[in-house]
């Protein structure tokens, strides 16, 4: 495809209001991108292209087409920061056109914004690799956030053709940028705008992929804010609505959902772990330790996976699951004593020492009291007789039956 044909096809897509075709034409990875790079080779400069093609089609599409060629040329030469700058200028011109049109332009918007984020990632990565500094991802987040404003403020288009149908896809892209920057808290303004705007359709009316992405990042935000019940709810919905073939996406969701379910006492099945071998390798040692009440094994797993858990912001949450392991150990003491309702504190103390915990009897008594307080055990401590008096029935309630498992975190 030569540049004249490229301009003609853009014009045809605009006349026909063909959003998907327009998205294809503006994608740097499309086959015609390579053809255009070969056509211009050493002549791909702003000045030469402006002199030859400025005004060839209606504004701003002449500028957009020229910026597209410059972007493809920079990508081919592996000049990633220059590629980002050219594509960023393309996005700015496209957004001017987007605000004056209806929802048929959404496929093209999704495409150019997704490419903007990807080019920003490449530019920052290569700059960091070469010892330089780049803030392309921050700039991309600002530009994508401005596109969100253009979507949510559409009050003139008919409901079925509204730009508001792009709201959650664009929000997902913004949240991905913030997540990459490890500044997910910046999403507060976006989420407030969503809550304040009552005119957008319900989330359930949007495409399933938009729902899953939004719920995943919303669940992550709640997770990082230690709002565990909300996080579990959003991540659970994201997992069950995720496409069965999207293995990598399901794995990302489960990486945060599994620790939350562990804290509630819901241990993952072997069948689930087999479906996700990467997660199985990391979480199976913790699950087995909880089942056996093996504190030493739990601590070894924590030490082994510490770096990975810290990278995922999971360290503190998984560490809190150690209490479930302690509950399992104390239950084994109860079983070993023929499920007696009266057990000396010294027996719990011995079990802790055998498990490798160097604690004195007073500390052991404190740990037992904590288990009773948090609902892992039913009973009380007789301090005079140094005895734990357990309930005659259901002395160790099932973990999943606790009324408020997140209340004491």
mmCIF file of C-alpha atoms in Angstrom:
data_model
loop_
_atom_site.group_PDB
_atom_site.id
_atom_site.type_symbol
_atom_site.label_atom_id
_atom_site.label_comp_id
_atom_site.label_asym_id
_atom_site.label_seq_id
_atom_site.Cartn_x
_atom_site.Cartn_y
_atom_site.Cartn_z
ATOM 1 C CA UNK A 1 0.000 0.000 0.000
ATOM 2 C CA UNK A 2 1.441 3.413 -0.949
ATOM 3 C CA UNK A 3 0.698 6.629 0.949
ATOM 4 C CA UNK A 4 -1.866 7.884 -1.573
ATOM 5 C CA UNK A 5 -3.857 4.665 -1.199
ATOM 6 C CA UNK A 6 -3.501 4.939 2.572
ATOM 7 C CA UNK A 7 -5.001 8.441 2.516
ATOM 8 C CA UNK A 8 -7.804 7.231 0.246
ATOM 9 C CA UNK A 9 -8.668 4.358 2.588
ATOM 10 C CA UNK A 10 -8.708 6.688 5.600
ATOM 11 C CA UNK A 11 -11.092 8.993 3.753
ATOM 12 C CA UNK A 12 -13.337 6.026 2.794
ATOM 13 C CA UNK A 13 -13.451 4.896 6.441
ATOM 14 C CA UNK A 14 -14.409 8.416 7.559
ATOM 15 C CA UNK A 15 -17.165 8.732 4.964
ATOM 16 C CA UNK A 16 -18.564 5.280 5.822
ATOM 17 C CA UNK A 17 -18.080 5.904 9.580
ATOM 18 C CA UNK A 18 -16.252 2.571 9.740
ATOM 19 C CA UNK A 19 -14.571 2.607 13.161
ATOM 20 C CA UNK A 20 -12.967 -0.885 13.050
ATOM 21 C CA UNK A 21 -11.358 -0.205 9.652
ATOM 22 C CA UNK A 22 -10.097 3.168 10.855
ATOM 23 C CA UNK A 23 -8.579 1.438 13.902
ATOM 24 C CA UNK A 24 -6.820 -1.054 11.614
ATOM 25 C CA UNK A 25 -5.405 1.716 9.426
ATOM 26 C CA UNK A 26 -3.959 3.580 12.445
ATOM 27 C CA UNK A 27 -2.298 0.560 14.048
ATOM 28 C CA UNK A 28 1.527 0.695 13.714
ATOM 29 C CA UNK A 29 1.702 -3.112 13.644
ATOM 30 C CA UNK A 30 -0.626 -3.412 10.598
ATOM 31 C CA UNK A 31 1.090 -4.726 7.417
ATOM 32 C CA UNK A 32 0.710 -1.460 5.513
ATOM 33 C CA UNK A 33 2.878 0.263 8.132
ATOM 34 C CA UNK A 34 5.946 -1.579 6.817
ATOM 35 C CA UNK A 35 5.005 -0.674 3.227
ATOM 36 C CA UNK A 36 4.836 3.009 4.084
ATOM 37 C CA UNK A 37 8.208 2.875 5.871
ATOM 38 C CA UNK A 38 9.774 1.331 2.750
ATOM 39 C CA UNK A 39 8.151 3.954 0.495
ATOM 40 C CA UNK A 40 9.684 6.898 2.323
ATOM 41 C CA UNK A 41 12.841 5.341 3.803
ATOM 42 C CA UNK A 42 15.180 8.334 4.289
ATOM 43 C CA UNK A 43 12.470 10.887 3.374
ATOM 44 C CA UNK A 44 10.249 10.273 6.407
ATOM 45 C CA UNK A 45 10.541 13.752 7.946
ATOM 46 C CA UNK A 46 7.834 16.130 9.088
ATOM 47 C CA UNK A 47 8.865 18.878 6.645
ATOM 48 C CA UNK A 48 8.973 16.680 3.539
ATOM 49 C CA UNK A 49 5.657 14.993 4.301
ATOM 50 C CA UNK A 50 3.996 18.329 5.132
ATOM 51 C CA UNK A 51 5.135 19.868 1.836
ATOM 52 C CA UNK A 52 3.923 16.866 -0.163
ATOM 53 C CA UNK A 53 0.681 15.878 1.551
ATOM 54 C CA UNK A 54 -0.542 18.699 3.813
ATOM 55 C CA UNK A 55 -4.178 19.330 2.867
ATOM 56 C CA UNK A 56 -4.458 16.096 0.828
ATOM 57 C CA UNK A 57 -7.491 15.136 2.956
ATOM 58 C CA UNK A 58 -9.562 17.074 5.457
ATOM 59 C CA UNK A 59 -7.939 18.310 8.663
ATOM 60 C CA UNK A 60 -6.867 16.895 11.070
ATOM 61 C CA UNK A 61 -6.531 13.659 9.120
ATOM 62 C CA UNK A 62 -3.692 14.918 6.961
ATOM 63 C CA UNK A 63 -1.680 15.512 10.155
ATOM 64 C CA UNK A 64 -2.781 12.168 11.626
ATOM 65 C CA UNK A 65 -1.705 10.268 8.494
ATOM 66 C CA UNK A 66 1.700 11.997 8.465
ATOM 67 C CA UNK A 67 2.223 11.294 12.175
ATOM 68 C CA UNK A 68 1.330 7.662 11.551
ATOM 69 C CA UNK A 69 4.118 7.331 8.957
ATOM 70 C CA UNK A 70 6.608 9.028 11.283
ATOM 71 C CA UNK A 71 5.591 6.693 14.137
ATOM 72 C CA UNK A 72 6.052 3.578 11.984
ATOM 73 C CA UNK A 73 9.412 4.869 10.774
ATOM 74 C CA UNK A 74 10.661 5.436 14.336
ATOM 75 C CA UNK A 75 9.431 2.005 15.450
ATOM 76 C CA UNK A 76 11.251 0.374 12.508
ATOM 77 C CA UNK A 77 14.466 2.171 13.537
ATOM 78 C CA UNK A 78 13.884 1.179 17.188
ATOM 79 C CA UNK A 79 13.799 4.833 18.248
ATOM 80 C CA UNK A 80 11.162 4.242 20.877
ATOM 81 C CA UNK A 81 11.060 7.644 22.552
ATOM 82 C CA UNK A 82 10.742 9.391 19.178
ATOM 83 C CA UNK A 83 8.031 6.872 18.222
ATOM 84 C CA UNK A 84 6.159 7.731 21.412
ATOM 85 C CA UNK A 85 6.384 11.479 20.719
ATOM 86 C CA UNK A 86 5.051 11.099 17.163
ATOM 87 C CA UNK A 87 2.214 8.816 18.230
ATOM 88 C CA UNK A 88 1.420 11.133 21.145
ATOM 89 C CA UNK A 89 0.972 13.993 18.662
ATOM 90 C CA UNK A 90 -1.260 11.682 16.581
ATOM 91 C CA UNK A 91 -3.423 11.024 19.659
ATOM 92 C CA UNK A 92 -3.785 14.747 20.393
ATOM 93 C CA UNK A 93 -5.003 15.390 16.830
ATOM 94 C CA UNK A 94 -7.301 12.363 16.969
ATOM 95 C CA UNK A 95 -8.916 13.524 20.229
ATOM 96 C CA UNK A 96 -9.847 16.843 18.595
ATOM 97 C CA UNK A 97 -11.696 14.861 15.926
ATOM 98 C CA UNK A 98 -13.131 12.421 18.492
ATOM 99 C CA UNK A 99 -14.861 15.116 20.561
ATOM 100 C CA UNK A 100 -16.794 16.270 17.486
ATOM 101 C CA UNK A 101 -18.103 12.812 16.549
ATOM 102 C CA UNK A 102 -20.235 10.019 17.927
ATOM 103 C CA UNK A 103 -19.489 6.543 19.235
ATOM 104 C CA UNK A 104 -18.584 5.033 15.853
ATOM 105 C CA UNK A 105 -15.036 6.346 16.441
ATOM 106 C CA UNK A 106 -14.587 4.300 19.651
ATOM 107 C CA UNK A 107 -12.763 1.323 18.020
ATOM 108 C CA UNK A 108 -10.181 3.758 16.611
ATOM 109 C CA UNK A 109 -9.904 5.519 19.981
ATOM 110 C CA UNK A 110 -9.294 2.208 21.759
ATOM 111 C CA UNK A 111 -6.613 1.305 19.232
ATOM 112 C CA UNK A 112 -4.621 4.566 19.337
ATOM 113 C CA UNK A 113 -4.762 4.763 23.150
ATOM 114 C CA UNK A 114 -3.659 1.147 23.553
ATOM 115 C CA UNK A 115 -0.738 1.775 21.185
ATOM 116 C CA UNK A 116 0.095 4.941 23.148
ATOM 117 C CA UNK A 117 0.395 2.939 26.360
ATOM 118 C CA UNK A 118 2.467 0.204 24.670
ATOM 119 C CA UNK A 119 4.864 2.708 23.075
ATOM 120 C CA UNK A 120 5.194 4.513 26.424
ATOM 121 C CA UNK A 121 6.156 1.229 28.076
ATOM 122 C CA UNK A 122 8.753 0.493 25.364
ATOM 123 C CA UNK A 123 10.199 4.019 25.591
ATOM 124 C CA UNK A 124 10.522 3.911 29.392
ATOM 125 C CA UNK A 125 11.941 0.376 29.359
ATOM 126 C CA UNK A 126 14.641 1.122 26.810
ATOM 127 C CA UNK A 127 15.532 4.426 28.480
ATOM 128 C CA UNK A 128 15.956 2.660 31.834
ATOM 129 C CA UNK A 129 17.917 -0.183 30.207
ATOM 130 C CA UNK A 130 20.343 2.332 28.690
ATOM 131 C CA UNK A 131 20.721 4.261 31.944
ATOM 132 C CA UNK A 132 18.508 7.147 30.860
ATOM 133 C CA UNK A 133 15.345 8.676 32.254
ATOM 134 C CA UNK A 134 11.904 8.690 30.640
ATOM 135 C CA UNK A 135 8.446 9.715 31.840
ATOM 136 C CA UNK A 136 6.450 8.604 28.827
ATOM 137 C CA UNK A 137 4.090 6.425 30.865
ATOM 138 C CA UNK A 138 3.113 9.371 33.076
ATOM 139 C CA UNK A 139 2.439 11.457 29.979
ATOM 140 C CA UNK A 140 0.418 8.600 28.448
ATOM 141 C CA UNK A 141 -1.684 8.346 31.610
ATOM 142 C CA UNK A 142 -2.515 12.075 31.407
ATOM 143 C CA UNK A 143 -3.517 11.857 27.743
ATOM 144 C CA UNK A 144 -5.645 8.749 28.290
ATOM 145 C CA UNK A 145 -7.307 10.451 31.275
ATOM 146 C CA UNK A 146 -8.211 13.386 29.015
ATOM 147 C CA UNK A 147 -9.808 10.885 26.607
ATOM 148 C CA UNK A 148 -11.850 9.591 29.557
ATOM 149 C CA UNK A 149 -13.150 13.153 30.042
ATOM 150 C CA UNK A 150 -14.124 13.313 26.367
ATOM 151 C CA UNK A 151 -16.071 10.060 26.720
ATOM 152 C CA UNK A 152 -17.909 10.745 29.967
ATOM 153 C CA UNK A 153 -19.034 14.280 29.013
ATOM 154 C CA UNK A 154 -20.849 13.276 25.795
ATOM 155 C CA UNK A 155 -24.399 14.591 26.238
ATOM 156 C CA UNK A 156 -25.388 15.197 22.608
ATOM 157 C CA UNK A 157 -25.108 11.784 20.943
ATOM 158 C CA UNK A 158 -28.077 9.371 20.990
ATOM 159 C CA UNK A 159 -27.695 6.744 23.753
ATOM 160 C CA UNK A 160 -26.818 3.894 21.372
ATOM 161 C CA UNK A 161 -24.157 6.031 19.626
ATOM 162 C CA UNK A 162 -22.761 7.740 22.698
ATOM 163 C CA UNK A 163 -19.053 8.042 23.388
ATOM 164 C CA UNK A 164 -19.913 6.965 26.947
ATOM 165 C CA UNK A 165 -19.713 3.365 25.751
ATOM 166 C CA UNK A 166 -15.946 3.823 25.803
ATOM 167 C CA UNK A 167 -15.766 4.951 29.428
ATOM 168 C CA UNK A 168 -14.776 1.669 31.106
ATOM 169 C CA UNK A 169 -12.285 0.623 28.420
ATOM 170 C CA UNK A 170 -10.485 3.973 28.746
ATOM 171 C CA UNK A 171 -10.627 3.779 32.565
ATOM 172 C CA UNK A 172 -9.029 0.332 32.319
ATOM 173 C CA UNK A 173 -6.161 1.779 30.270
ATOM 174 C CA UNK A 174 -5.643 4.625 32.761
ATOM 175 C CA UNK A 175 -5.548 2.170 35.662
ATOM 176 C CA UNK A 176 -3.055 -0.017 33.779
ATOM 177 C CA UNK A 177 -0.773 3.008 33.375
ATOM 178 C CA UNK A 178 -1.058 3.904 37.074
ATOM 179 C CA UNK A 179 -0.399 0.285 38.014
ATOM 180 C CA UNK A 180 2.710 0.203 35.837
ATOM 181 C CA UNK A 181 3.900 3.380 37.546
ATOM 182 C CA UNK A 182 3.088 1.825 40.956
ATOM 183 C CA UNK A 183 0.893 4.854 41.670
ATOM 184 C CA UNK A 184 -2.522 3.244 41.610
ATOM 185 C CA UNK A 185 -3.746 5.722 44.263
ATOM 186 C CA UNK A 186 -3.849 8.377 41.509
ATOM 187 C CA UNK A 187 -7.008 6.658 40.280
ATOM 188 C CA UNK A 188 -9.130 8.331 42.989
ATOM 189 C CA UNK A 189 -10.154 11.241 40.744
ATOM 190 C CA UNK A 190 -11.210 8.888 37.938
ATOM 191 C CA UNK A 191 -13.270 6.737 40.307
ATOM 192 C CA UNK A 192 -14.909 9.803 41.852
ATOM 193 C CA UNK A 193 -15.901 11.027 38.396
ATOM 194 C CA UNK A 194 -17.462 7.628 37.641
ATOM 195 C CA UNK A 195 -19.436 7.651 40.895
ATOM 196 C CA UNK A 196 -20.612 11.239 40.392
ATOM 197 C CA UNK A 197 -21.824 10.696 36.812
ATOM 198 C CA UNK A 198 -25.251 9.064 36.899
ATOM 199 C CA UNK A 199 -25.831 9.266 33.149
ATOM 200 C CA UNK A 200 -23.492 6.482 32.047
ATOM 201 C CA UNK A 201 -24.969 2.998 31.453
ATOM 202 C CA UNK A 202 -24.687 0.333 34.145
ATOM 203 C CA UNK A 203 -21.384 -1.558 34.216
ATOM 204 C CA UNK A 204 -23.214 -4.813 33.395
ATOM 205 C CA UNK A 205 -24.314 -3.306 30.037
ATOM 206 C CA UNK A 206 -20.709 -2.909 28.832
ATOM 207 C CA UNK A 207 -18.717 -5.619 27.020
ATOM 208 C CA UNK A 208 -17.531 -8.380 29.322
ATOM 209 C CA UNK A 209 -13.859 -7.568 28.738
ATOM 210 C CA UNK A 210 -14.398 -3.965 29.901
ATOM 211 C CA UNK A 211 -16.127 -5.205 33.055
ATOM 212 C CA UNK A 212 -13.381 -7.690 33.938
ATOM 213 C CA UNK A 213 -10.543 -5.183 33.520
ATOM 214 C CA UNK A 214 -12.322 -2.544 35.588
ATOM 215 C CA UNK A 215 -13.292 -4.963 38.368
ATOM 216 C CA UNK A 216 -9.746 -6.371 38.519
ATOM 217 C CA UNK A 217 -8.144 -2.966 39.049
ATOM 218 C CA UNK A 218 -10.914 -1.839 41.396
ATOM 219 C CA UNK A 219 -10.329 -5.015 43.410
ATOM 220 C CA UNK A 220 -6.586 -4.282 43.469
ATOM 221 C CA UNK A 221 -7.230 -0.759 44.748
ATOM 222 C CA UNK A 222 -9.427 -2.114 47.568
ATOM 223 C CA UNK A 223 -6.777 -4.758 48.280
ATOM 224 C CA UNK A 224 -4.004 -2.180 48.627
ATOM 225 C CA UNK A 225 -6.277 -0.067 50.857
ATOM 226 C CA UNK A 226 -6.851 -3.181 53.019
ATOM 227 C CA UNK A 227 -10.579 -3.132 52.243
ATOM 228 C CA UNK A 228 -10.578 -6.907 52.007
ATOM 229 C CA UNK A 229 -14.329 -7.680 51.707
ATOM 230 C CA UNK A 230 -14.706 -5.226 48.797
ATOM 231 C CA UNK A 231 -11.520 -6.524 47.185
ATOM 232 C CA UNK A 232 -12.728 -10.125 47.391
ATOM 233 C CA UNK A 233 -16.104 -9.216 45.909
ATOM 234 C CA UNK A 234 -14.641 -7.369 42.909
ATOM 235 C CA UNK A 235 -11.914 -9.930 42.216
ATOM 236 C CA UNK A 236 -14.391 -12.809 42.462
ATOM 237 C CA UNK A 237 -16.685 -11.159 39.906
ATOM 238 C CA UNK A 238 -13.690 -10.428 37.671
ATOM 239 C CA UNK A 239 -12.554 -14.072 37.823
ATOM 240 C CA UNK A 240 -15.945 -15.613 37.073
ATOM 241 C CA UNK A 241 -16.617 -13.191 34.206
ATOM 242 C CA UNK A 242 -13.143 -13.632 32.704
ATOM 243 C CA UNK A 243 -12.996 -15.589 29.430
ATOM 244 C CA UNK A 244 -12.021 -19.211 30.053
ATOM 245 C CA UNK A 245 -9.313 -18.958 27.405
ATOM 246 C CA UNK A 246 -7.666 -15.940 29.010
ATOM 247 C CA UNK A 247 -5.328 -17.997 31.215
ATOM 248 C CA UNK A 248 -2.897 -15.144 31.909
ATOM 249 C CA UNK A 249 -5.696 -12.788 33.002
ATOM 250 C CA UNK A 250 -7.244 -15.418 35.269
ATOM 251 C CA UNK A 251 -3.818 -15.972 36.801
ATOM 252 C CA UNK A 252 -3.409 -12.256 37.531
ATOM 253 C CA UNK A 253 -6.792 -12.149 39.253
ATOM 254 C CA UNK A 254 -6.144 -15.287 41.298
ATOM 255 C CA UNK A 255 -2.777 -13.965 42.490
ATOM 256 C CA UNK A 256 -4.745 -11.519 44.684
ATOM 257 C CA UNK A 257 -7.934 -13.515 45.163
ATOM 258 C CA UNK A 258 -6.269 -16.663 46.543
ATOM 259 C CA UNK A 259 -4.664 -14.933 49.576
ATOM 260 C CA UNK A 260 -7.988 -13.297 50.412
ATOM 261 C CA UNK A 261 -9.772 -16.635 50.198
ATOM 262 C CA UNK A 262 -7.047 -18.207 52.350
ATOM 263 C CA UNK A 263 -7.695 -15.660 55.082
ATOM 264 C CA UNK A 264 -11.349 -16.671 55.028
ATOM 265 C CA UNK A 265 -10.379 -20.327 55.362
ATOM 266 C CA UNK A 266 -11.253 -21.356 51.798
ATOM 267 C CA UNK A 267 -8.325 -23.467 50.626
ATOM 268 C CA UNK A 268 -7.940 -23.886 46.837
ATOM 269 C CA UNK A 269 -8.675 -27.309 45.368
ATOM 270 C CA UNK A 270 -6.014 -29.460 43.707
ATOM 271 C CA UNK A 271 -7.956 -29.167 40.449
ATOM 272 C CA UNK A 272 -7.703 -25.371 40.514
ATOM 273 C CA UNK A 273 -3.984 -25.492 41.304
ATOM 274 C CA UNK A 274 -3.339 -27.841 38.355
ATOM 275 C CA UNK A 275 -4.923 -25.294 36.002
ATOM 276 C CA UNK A 276 -2.487 -22.609 37.150
ATOM 277 C CA UNK A 277 0.959 -24.195 37.642
ATOM 278 C CA UNK A 278 2.741 -20.860 38.240
ATOM 279 C CA UNK A 279 0.409 -19.996 41.128
ATOM 280 C CA UNK A 280 0.496 -23.595 42.331
ATOM 281 C CA UNK A 281 4.270 -23.481 42.720
ATOM 282 C CA UNK A 282 4.013 -20.380 44.898
ATOM 283 C CA UNK A 283 0.871 -21.050 46.959
ATOM 284 C CA UNK A 284 0.836 -24.856 47.398
ATOM 285 C CA UNK A 285 3.550 -24.800 50.136
ATOM 286 C CA UNK A 286 1.435 -22.327 52.145
ATOM 287 C CA UNK A 287 -1.765 -24.336 51.622
ATOM 288 C CA UNK A 288 -0.090 -27.603 52.666
ATOM 289 C CA UNK A 289 1.404 -25.925 55.750
ATOM 290 C CA UNK A 290 -2.027 -24.614 56.783
ATOM 291 C CA UNK A 291 -3.609 -28.054 56.290
ATOM 292 C CA UNK A 292 -0.924 -29.707 58.446
ATOM 293 C CA UNK A 293 -0.495 -26.912 60.965
ATOM 294 C CA UNK A 294 3.200 -26.915 60.072
ATOM 295 C CA UNK A 295 4.474 -23.473 61.110
ATOM 296 C CA UNK A 296 8.079 -24.261 60.175
ATOM 297 C CA UNK A 297 7.044 -25.177 56.624
ATOM 298 C CA UNK A 298 4.980 -21.985 56.387
ATOM 299 C CA UNK A 299 7.952 -19.886 57.498
ATOM 300 C CA UNK A 300 10.234 -21.625 54.989
ATOM 301 C CA UNK A 301 7.769 -20.875 52.197
ATOM 302 C CA UNK A 302 7.606 -17.221 53.304
ATOM 303 C CA UNK A 303 11.385 -16.972 53.180
ATOM 304 C CA UNK A 304 11.596 -18.624 49.771
ATOM 305 C CA UNK A 305 8.906 -16.488 48.103
ATOM 306 C CA UNK A 306 9.546 -13.243 49.983
ATOM 307 C CA UNK A 307 10.904 -11.341 46.976
ATOM 308 C CA UNK A 308 8.006 -12.352 44.698
ATOM 309 C CA UNK A 309 5.380 -11.618 47.352
ATOM 310 C CA UNK A 310 6.863 -8.176 48.010
ATOM 311 C CA UNK A 311 6.831 -7.382 44.270
ATOM 312 C CA UNK A 312 3.134 -8.302 44.130
ATOM 313 C CA UNK A 313 2.283 -6.422 47.373
ATOM 314 C CA UNK A 314 1.153 -9.751 48.851
ATOM 315 C CA UNK A 315 3.707 -10.217 51.627
ATOM 316 C CA UNK A 316 1.658 -8.767 54.494
ATOM 317 C CA UNK A 317 -1.534 -10.552 53.431
ATOM 318 C CA UNK A 318 0.088 -13.974 53.111
ATOM 319 C CA UNK A 319 1.939 -13.422 56.392
ATOM 320 C CA UNK A 320 -1.407 -12.920 58.126
ATOM 321 C CA UNK A 321 -2.448 -16.408 56.962
ATOM 322 C CA UNK A 322 0.149 -17.762 59.423
ATOM 323 C CA UNK A 323 -2.581 -17.580 62.073
ATOM 324 C CA UNK A 324 -4.478 -20.283 60.182
ATOM 325 C CA UNK A 325 -1.369 -22.432 60.424
ATOM 326 C CA UNK A 326 -1.177 -21.789 64.169
ATOM 327 C CA UNK A 327 -4.833 -22.742 64.526
ATOM 328 C CA UNK A 328 -4.077 -26.019 62.701
ATOM 329 C CA UNK A 329 -1.217 -26.771 65.103
ATOM 330 C CA UNK A 330 -3.386 -26.153 68.167
ATOM 331 C CA UNK A 331 -6.115 -28.339 66.722
ATOM 332 C CA UNK A 332 -3.605 -31.174 66.372
ATOM 333 C CA UNK A 333 -2.793 -30.767 70.077
ATOM 334 C CA UNK A 334 -6.514 -31.060 70.825
ATOM 335 C CA UNK A 335 -6.828 -34.201 68.685
ATOM 336 C CA UNK A 336 -3.708 -35.718 70.297
ATOM 337 C CA UNK A 337 -5.295 -35.197 73.738
ATOM 338 C CA UNK A 338 -8.364 -37.243 72.658
ATOM 339 C CA UNK A 339 -10.332 -34.054 72.054
ATOM 340 C CA UNK A 340 -10.387 -33.275 75.747
ATOM 341 C CA UNK A 341 -12.133 -30.088 76.852
ATOM 342 C CA UNK A 342 -9.305 -29.316 79.302
ATOM 343 C CA UNK A 343 -5.760 -29.062 78.012
ATOM 344 C CA UNK A 344 -2.773 -27.706 79.961
ATOM 345 C CA UNK A 345 -1.137 -24.648 78.438
ATOM 346 C CA UNK A 346 2.137 -26.531 78.689
ATOM 347 C CA UNK A 347 0.961 -28.840 75.876
ATOM 348 C CA UNK A 348 0.389 -25.898 73.540
ATOM 349 C CA UNK A 349 3.760 -24.535 74.629
ATOM 350 C CA UNK A 350 5.478 -27.838 73.793
ATOM 351 C CA UNK A 351 3.813 -27.959 70.366
ATOM 352 C CA UNK A 352 5.142 -24.488 69.564
ATOM 353 C CA UNK A 353 8.664 -25.427 70.663
ATOM 354 C CA UNK A 354 8.555 -28.614 68.577
ATOM 355 C CA UNK A 355 7.455 -26.511 65.586
ATOM 356 C CA UNK A 356 10.599 -24.427 65.930
ATOM 357 C CA UNK A 357 9.134 -21.378 67.708
ATOM 358 C CA UNK A 358 11.370 -20.261 70.569
ATOM 359 C CA UNK A 359 8.691 -18.943 72.962
ATOM 360 C CA UNK A 360 8.190 -19.117 76.712
ATOM 361 C CA UNK A 361 4.999 -20.362 78.379
ATOM 362 C CA UNK A 362 3.581 -16.870 78.886
ATOM 363 C CA UNK A 363 3.912 -16.116 75.205
ATOM 364 C CA UNK A 364 2.301 -19.454 74.356
ATOM 365 C CA UNK A 365 -0.613 -18.514 76.640
ATOM 366 C CA UNK A 366 -0.884 -15.180 74.822
ATOM 367 C CA UNK A 367 -1.044 -16.942 71.443
ATOM 368 C CA UNK A 368 -3.818 -19.253 72.683
ATOM 369 C CA UNK A 369 -5.767 -16.258 74.040
ATOM 370 C CA UNK A 370 -5.406 -14.556 70.670
ATOM 371 C CA UNK A 371 -6.767 -17.634 68.887
ATOM 372 C CA UNK A 372 -9.805 -17.641 71.191
ATOM 373 C CA UNK A 373 -10.355 -13.896 70.748
ATOM 374 C CA UNK A 374 -10.283 -14.147 66.947
ATOM 375 C CA UNK A 375 -12.721 -17.060 66.828
ATOM 376 C CA UNK A 376 -10.289 -19.790 65.805
ATOM 377 C CA UNK A 377 -10.997 -21.634 69.068
ATOM 378 C CA UNK A 378 -14.010 -21.680 71.411
ATOM 379 C CA UNK A 379 -13.283 -21.631 75.114
ATOM 380 C CA UNK A 380 -11.387 -19.692 77.781
ATOM 381 C CA UNK A 381 -8.164 -19.836 79.779
ATOM 382 C CA UNK A 382 -8.075 -20.686 83.493
ATOM 383 C CA UNK A 383 -5.032 -18.699 84.574
ATOM 384 C CA UNK A 384 -5.020 -20.159 88.084
ATOM 385 C CA UNK A 385 -4.763 -23.742 86.840
ATOM 386 C CA UNK A 386 -2.795 -22.880 83.656
ATOM 387 C CA UNK A 387 -5.460 -24.722 81.719
ATOM 388 C CA UNK A 388 -7.296 -24.084 78.465
ATOM 389 C CA UNK A 389 -10.979 -24.978 78.814
ATOM 390 C CA UNK A 390 -12.474 -25.685 75.395
ATOM 391 C CA UNK A 391 -16.127 -25.885 74.372
ATOM 392 C CA UNK A 392 -17.632 -29.373 74.508
ATOM 393 C CA UNK A 393 -18.905 -28.982 70.921
ATOM 394 C CA UNK A 394 -17.272 -27.341 67.944
ATOM 395 C CA UNK A 395 -14.152 -26.361 69.880
ATOM 396 C CA UNK A 396 -12.379 -25.503 66.630
ATOM 397 C CA UNK A 397 -14.988 -24.021 64.253
ATOM 398 C CA UNK A 398 -14.405 -24.530 60.545
ATOM 399 C CA UNK A 399 -12.360 -21.633 59.165
ATOM 400 C CA UNK A 400 -14.986 -20.786 56.571
ATOM 401 C CA UNK A 401 -17.685 -20.498 59.258
ATOM 402 C CA UNK A 402 -16.165 -17.533 61.128
ATOM 403 C CA UNK A 403 -18.621 -14.643 61.060
ATOM 404 C CA UNK A 404 -16.143 -11.821 60.322
ATOM 405 C CA UNK A 405 -12.828 -13.298 59.092
ATOM 406 C CA UNK A 406 -11.430 -9.922 57.993
ATOM 407 C CA UNK A 407 -12.439 -8.040 61.156
ATOM 408 C CA UNK A 408 -9.231 -8.750 63.091
ATOM 409 C CA UNK A 409 -6.722 -8.180 60.288
#
